[in-house]
Coordinates of N, CA and C in Angstrom, one line a residue:
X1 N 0.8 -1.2 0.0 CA 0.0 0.0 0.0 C 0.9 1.2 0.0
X2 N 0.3 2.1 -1.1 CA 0.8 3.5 -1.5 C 0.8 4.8 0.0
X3 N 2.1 5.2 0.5 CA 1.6 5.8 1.7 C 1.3 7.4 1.2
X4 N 1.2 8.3 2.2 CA 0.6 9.8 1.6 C 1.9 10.3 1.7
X5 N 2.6 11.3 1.0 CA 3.5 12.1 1.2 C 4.0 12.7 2.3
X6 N 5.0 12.9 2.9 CA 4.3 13.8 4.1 C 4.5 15.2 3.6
X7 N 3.7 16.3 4.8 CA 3.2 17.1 4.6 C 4.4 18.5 3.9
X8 N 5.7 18.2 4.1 CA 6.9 19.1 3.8 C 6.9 18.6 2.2
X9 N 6.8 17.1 1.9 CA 7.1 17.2 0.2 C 5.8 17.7 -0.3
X10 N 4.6 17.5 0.0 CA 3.4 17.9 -0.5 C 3.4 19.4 -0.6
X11 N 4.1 20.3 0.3 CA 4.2 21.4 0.5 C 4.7 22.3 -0.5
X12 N 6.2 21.6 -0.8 CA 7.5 21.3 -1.7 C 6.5 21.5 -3.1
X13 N 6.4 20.5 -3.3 CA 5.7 20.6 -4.4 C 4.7 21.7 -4.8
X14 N 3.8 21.4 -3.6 CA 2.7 22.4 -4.6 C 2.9 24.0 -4.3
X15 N 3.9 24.6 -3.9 CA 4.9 26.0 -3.8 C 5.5 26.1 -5.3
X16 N 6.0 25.5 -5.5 CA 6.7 25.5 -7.0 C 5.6 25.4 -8.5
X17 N 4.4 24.1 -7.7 CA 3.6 24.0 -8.9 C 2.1 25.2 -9.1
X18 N 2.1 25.7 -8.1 CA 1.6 26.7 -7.8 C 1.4 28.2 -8.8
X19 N 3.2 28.0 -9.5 CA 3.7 28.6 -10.2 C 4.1 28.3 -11.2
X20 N 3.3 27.1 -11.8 CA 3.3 26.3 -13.3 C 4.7 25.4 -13.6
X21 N 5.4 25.2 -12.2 CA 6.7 24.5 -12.1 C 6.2 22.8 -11.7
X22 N 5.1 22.4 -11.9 CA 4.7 21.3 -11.8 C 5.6 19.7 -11.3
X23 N 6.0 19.4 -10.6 CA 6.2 18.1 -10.0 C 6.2 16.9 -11.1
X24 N 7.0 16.2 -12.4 CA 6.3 15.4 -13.6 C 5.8 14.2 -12.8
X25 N 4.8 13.6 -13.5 CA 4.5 11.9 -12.6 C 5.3 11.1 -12.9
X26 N 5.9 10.4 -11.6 CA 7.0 9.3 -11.7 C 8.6 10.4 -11.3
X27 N 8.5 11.5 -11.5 CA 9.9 12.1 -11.2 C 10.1 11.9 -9.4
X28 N 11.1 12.2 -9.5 CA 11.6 11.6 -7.7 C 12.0 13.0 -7.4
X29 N 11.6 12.8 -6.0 CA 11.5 14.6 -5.5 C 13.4 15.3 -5.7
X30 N 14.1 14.0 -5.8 CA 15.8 14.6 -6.0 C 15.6 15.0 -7.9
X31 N 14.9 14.6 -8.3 CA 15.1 14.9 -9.4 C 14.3 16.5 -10.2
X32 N 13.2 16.7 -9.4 CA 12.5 18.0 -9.5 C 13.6 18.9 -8.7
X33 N 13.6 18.4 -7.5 CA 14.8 19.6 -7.1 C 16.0 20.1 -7.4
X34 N 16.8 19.0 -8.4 CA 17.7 19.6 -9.3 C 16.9 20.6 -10.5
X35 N 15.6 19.6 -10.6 CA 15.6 20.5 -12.1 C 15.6 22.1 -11.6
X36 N 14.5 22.3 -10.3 CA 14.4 23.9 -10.0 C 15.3 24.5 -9.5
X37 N 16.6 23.9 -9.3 CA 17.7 24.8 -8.6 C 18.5 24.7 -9.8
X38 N 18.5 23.9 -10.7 CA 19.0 24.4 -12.2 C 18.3 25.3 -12.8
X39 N 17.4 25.7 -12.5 CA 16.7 26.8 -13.0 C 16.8 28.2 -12.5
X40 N 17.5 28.0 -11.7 CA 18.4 28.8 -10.5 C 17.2 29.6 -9.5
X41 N 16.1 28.9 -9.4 CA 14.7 29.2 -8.6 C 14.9 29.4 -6.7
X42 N 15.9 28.1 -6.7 CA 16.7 28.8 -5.0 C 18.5 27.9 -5.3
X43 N 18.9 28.8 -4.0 CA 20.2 27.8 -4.0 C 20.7 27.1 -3.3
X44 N 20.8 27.2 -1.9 CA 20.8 25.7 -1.4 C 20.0 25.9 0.0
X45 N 19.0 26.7 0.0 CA 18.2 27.1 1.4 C 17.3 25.3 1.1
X46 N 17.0 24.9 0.5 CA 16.4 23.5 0.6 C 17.2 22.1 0.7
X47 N 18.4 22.5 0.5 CA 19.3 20.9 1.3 C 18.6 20.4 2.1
X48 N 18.7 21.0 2.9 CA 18.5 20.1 4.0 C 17.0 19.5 4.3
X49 N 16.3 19.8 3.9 CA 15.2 19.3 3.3 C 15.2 17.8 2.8
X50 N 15.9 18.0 1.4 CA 16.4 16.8 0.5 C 17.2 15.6 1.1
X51 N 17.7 16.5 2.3 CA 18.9 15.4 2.8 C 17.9 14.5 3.8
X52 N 17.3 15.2 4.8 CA 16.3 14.9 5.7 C 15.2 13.9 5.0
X53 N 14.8 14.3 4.0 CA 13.7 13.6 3.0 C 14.0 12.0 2.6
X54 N 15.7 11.6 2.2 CA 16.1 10.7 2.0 C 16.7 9.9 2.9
X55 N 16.7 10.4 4.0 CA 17.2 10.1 5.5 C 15.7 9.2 5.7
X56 N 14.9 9.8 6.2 CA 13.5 9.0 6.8 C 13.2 8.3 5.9
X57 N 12.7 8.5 4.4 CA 12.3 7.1 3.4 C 13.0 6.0 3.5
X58 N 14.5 6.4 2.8 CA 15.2 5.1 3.1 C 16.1 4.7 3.4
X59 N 16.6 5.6 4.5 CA 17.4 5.2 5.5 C 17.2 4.8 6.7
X60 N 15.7 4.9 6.8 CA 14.6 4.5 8.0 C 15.1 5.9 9.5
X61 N 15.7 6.5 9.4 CA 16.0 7.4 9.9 C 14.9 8.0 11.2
X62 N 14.9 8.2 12.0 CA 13.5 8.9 12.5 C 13.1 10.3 12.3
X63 N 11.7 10.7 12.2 CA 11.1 11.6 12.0 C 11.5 12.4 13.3
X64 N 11.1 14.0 12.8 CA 11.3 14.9 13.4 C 9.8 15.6 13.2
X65 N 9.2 16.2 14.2 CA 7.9 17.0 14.1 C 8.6 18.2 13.9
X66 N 9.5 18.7 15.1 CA 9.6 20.1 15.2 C 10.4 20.4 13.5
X67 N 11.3 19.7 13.1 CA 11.9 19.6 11.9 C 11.4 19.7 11.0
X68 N 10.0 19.0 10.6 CA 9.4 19.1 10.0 C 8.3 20.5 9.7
X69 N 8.1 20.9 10.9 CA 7.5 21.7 11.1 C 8.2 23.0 10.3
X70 N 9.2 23.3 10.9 CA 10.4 23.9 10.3 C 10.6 24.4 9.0
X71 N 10.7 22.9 7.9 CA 10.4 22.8 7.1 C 9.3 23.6 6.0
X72 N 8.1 23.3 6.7 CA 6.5 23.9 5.9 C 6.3 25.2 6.2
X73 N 7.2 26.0 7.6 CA 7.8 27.4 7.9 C 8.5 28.2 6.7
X74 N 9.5 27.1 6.3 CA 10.6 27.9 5.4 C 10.1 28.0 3.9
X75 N 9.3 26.4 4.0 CA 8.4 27.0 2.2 C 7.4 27.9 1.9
X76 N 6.3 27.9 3.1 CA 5.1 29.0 3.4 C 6.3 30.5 2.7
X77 N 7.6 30.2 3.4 CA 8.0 31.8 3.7 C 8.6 32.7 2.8
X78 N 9.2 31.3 1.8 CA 10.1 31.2 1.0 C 10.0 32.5 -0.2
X79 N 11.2 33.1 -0.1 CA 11.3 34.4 -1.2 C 12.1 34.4 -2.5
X80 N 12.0 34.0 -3.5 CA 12.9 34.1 -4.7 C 14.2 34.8 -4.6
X81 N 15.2 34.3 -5.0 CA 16.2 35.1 -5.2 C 16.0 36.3 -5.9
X82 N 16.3 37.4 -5.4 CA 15.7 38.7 -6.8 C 16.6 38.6 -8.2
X83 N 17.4 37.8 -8.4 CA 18.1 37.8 -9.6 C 17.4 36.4 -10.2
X84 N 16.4 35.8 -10.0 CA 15.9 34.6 -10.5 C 14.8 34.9 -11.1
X85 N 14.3 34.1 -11.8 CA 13.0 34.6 -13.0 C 12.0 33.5 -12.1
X86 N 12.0 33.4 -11.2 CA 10.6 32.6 -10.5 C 9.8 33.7 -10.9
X87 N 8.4 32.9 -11.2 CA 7.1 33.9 -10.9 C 6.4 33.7 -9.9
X88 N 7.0 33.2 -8.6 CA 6.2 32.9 -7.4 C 6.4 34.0 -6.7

């Protein structure tokens, strides 16, 4: 059984898609997040996200609330670089 995202990649995603940067189906969240930092949309304020993200799936790692929380803080807040063509 297919489990639900949790709530930082769902977040992840729909911040970007929000702004016609769409998520493709079947892409893996390391692969959207190269594409939009090659797009030079942020630059490394989301590591640790990615690193975190690949830690708990499959590294069985434990979860963090407050971390996570953290997380859905920094996307909610999130400001374009002013030298980047984001339209968010």
């Amino acid at each position: 059984r297919r489990r639900e995202p949790p709530g930082y990649f769902r977040d992840f995603c729909e911040r970007f898609a929000s702004a016609g940067l769409r998520r493709a189906p079947g892409q893996t969240l390391r692969e959207y997040f190269n594409n939009l930092k090659e797009a030079q949309l942020f630059h490394d304020e989301f590591d640790p996200l990615l690193e975190y993200h690949y830690k708990v799936e499959y590294e069985n790692a434990g979860r963090s609330a407050q971390l996570e929380k953290q997380f859905r803080r920094e996307i909610r807040e999130f400001v374009p670089n002013r030298t980047t063509r984001c339209p968010i």
